[in-house]
Amino acid sequence: MNKNKISYLLLMMSVLLMSSCLKNQDDVFEKSASIRSMEYLDNARKVLTSAENGWVMNYYPDNLQGIGGFSYVLKFTDSQVSAYFVNGDYDSSSQPIAETSTYSMTNEDGPCISFDTYNKYLHYYATPSAGEYEAKGGDFIFIIMNISEDKNTITLKGNRSGNEIVLYRNQTTPAQYITECKKVIDGQLYETFVKDDVTMELDLETQQASITIGEETKSTAYVLTNKGLKLYKTITIGQRTFDSFTYDASKNTYTTDDSEASVLVGKLPDGWRSYEDLAGKYYVGTAENAHICTITANGDGSSYTIKNLDDAVEGTVTAYYKYTKGSFVISPQSMGMFNNTYYVWLIAVGDNAMAWDPNIQFKGKNSATTPLTITFAGGEYNELWTYAFTDNPPTGDGRAGYLTQFESPFTLVRVE
């Protein structure tokens, strides 16, 4: 065989081998990426609609989980979703009312569930307002990260927040699950739970949990469920790992889910006072020139009227009792007029920021000693001011100037 024939045969063999390799490669990806994506979304829709009682969603709107989690049950048809929300509407018999809207399965940054028409429950934390142009950081588009093999859990990721959101196949009716969650929420009478060397501290407003064993403390957000509470992230301290706790409303206890099953007993904080016991006269601050204000219980078991909080302003301030703390909270609010010209507001001030959102809370913490001293903390805000505005409700453009900057931290000291 001459050299030309050998070269030709070698060339033909390499072409055949290449064709064979390409055919094998085609066998691996017999379908295009778009077809595979459509099939995945179709399968996800089938799983979603297969749950007769819907899916429990423990939803965390803020990317830092700063306001905790919230309980939903979602029931899907091929094109619609009915949402049951623990903070939603209830009928006259205290049954939760569902809100129904459409959804779609899309492929954006991956396979997604998109709640694409307005639903006042599902869009609650994602709808901007005049005071919150970014809303509360919530999502209405969720990337599908995983569907479990048994098809009982679906792991999602918020497209905006990046939070992990897990759907659990609901084992009761949607209404029953939400009603049971509401009972757990309404039954929270303590924020401190203790057993031996284990202490759990809850912040019921921001839904943050801190667990301490010995000298070590770890914290994360949580959601109140129909059984108790579930942590956003598993906490491990030493040899113990915590993920959820079962609540017993009759005993005010939480039982840990680890092998030791510790029963943590509710405990009122040191310095706790009853609603009536907080009424009286107080020095505003501890400076030598501190003036006296008067706190009067309004008789409803929940509110007080504070007179002369700022002795330059004639208006009053309303404060609200918190049983779990045995103290009360003060929030930004209107205080009346100054010189018949300006609208006076009690406002919150933090690092280079001032706010008059009534939802901001300065929470009181009582001393365990006498005279009773109540110290107020406002989270990211550390000061209270009285401030004059030319408009009411106030706007940034209507700021006229401050009247009083109360010393920080803000304290009230009982006049004995």
Tab-separated table of N, CA and C in Angstrom, residues 4 48 94 123 125 148 187 205 214 216 297 302-303 318 358 400 403 407:
chain	number	residue	atom	x	y	z
A	4	ASN	N	0.223	7.448	-0.016
A	4	ASN	CA	-0.992	8.259	-0.175
A	4	ASN	C	-2.226	7.513	0.340
A	48	LEU	N	-45.901	21.289	43.130
A	48	LEU	CA	-46.603	22.345	43.863
A	48	LEU	C	-48.099	22.074	43.954
A	94	SER	N	-62.998	33.986	63.488
A	94	SER	CA	-61.538	33.918	63.686
A	94	SER	C	-60.852	32.918	62.763
A	123	HIS	N	-47.239	40.215	48.643
A	123	HIS	CA	-46.476	41.407	48.283
A	123	HIS	C	-46.349	42.391	49.446
A	125	TYR	N	-44.459	42.601	52.105
A	125	TYR	CA	-43.117	43.025	52.510
A	125	TYR	C	-42.289	43.537	51.333
A	148	SER	N	-36.912	18.060	47.131
A	148	SER	CA	-36.422	16.848	47.794
A	148	SER	C	-36.896	15.605	47.054
A	187	GLY	N	-49.909	33.562	72.571
A	187	GLY	CA	-49.606	32.995	73.888
A	187	GLY	C	-48.239	33.366	74.429
A	205	GLU	N	-40.571	41.487	69.114
A	205	GLU	CA	-40.842	42.463	68.059
A	205	GLU	C	-40.028	42.163	66.796
A	214	GLY	N	-23.496	28.466	79.275
A	214	GLY	CA	-22.260	28.887	79.927
A	214	GLY	C	-21.866	30.280	79.493
A	216	GLU	N	-21.000	31.052	76.281
A	216	GLU	CA	-21.143	31.211	74.834
A	216	GLU	C	-22.596	31.519	74.459
A	297	ALA	N	-51.544	55.951	84.251
A	297	ALA	CA	-52.115	54.762	83.603
A	297	ALA	C	-53.504	55.109	83.091
A	302	SER	N	-52.987	48.785	78.982
A	302	SER	CA	-51.958	48.778	77.942
A	302	SER	C	-51.309	50.129	77.682
A	303	SER	N	-51.944	51.233	78.051
A	303	SER	CA	-51.376	52.530	77.657
A	303	SER	C	-51.249	53.497	78.826
A	318	THR	N	-48.023	59.334	74.410
A	318	THR	CA	-48.638	58.051	74.776
A	318	THR	C	-47.576	56.953	74.743
A	358	PRO	N	-43.835	55.951	63.510
A	358	PRO	CA	-44.413	55.494	64.783
A	358	PRO	C	-44.137	54.027	65.095
A	400	ALA	N	-37.928	72.373	60.924
A	400	ALA	CA	-37.624	73.732	61.373
A	400	ALA	C	-36.491	73.755	62.398
A	403	LEU	N	-36.071	71.143	69.462
A	403	LEU	CA	-36.350	71.863	70.700
A	403	LEU	C	-35.489	71.318	71.834
A	407	GLU	N	-30.756	63.477	76.811
A	407	GLU	CA	-29.465	62.818	76.938
A	407	GLU	C	-29.583	61.336	76.592
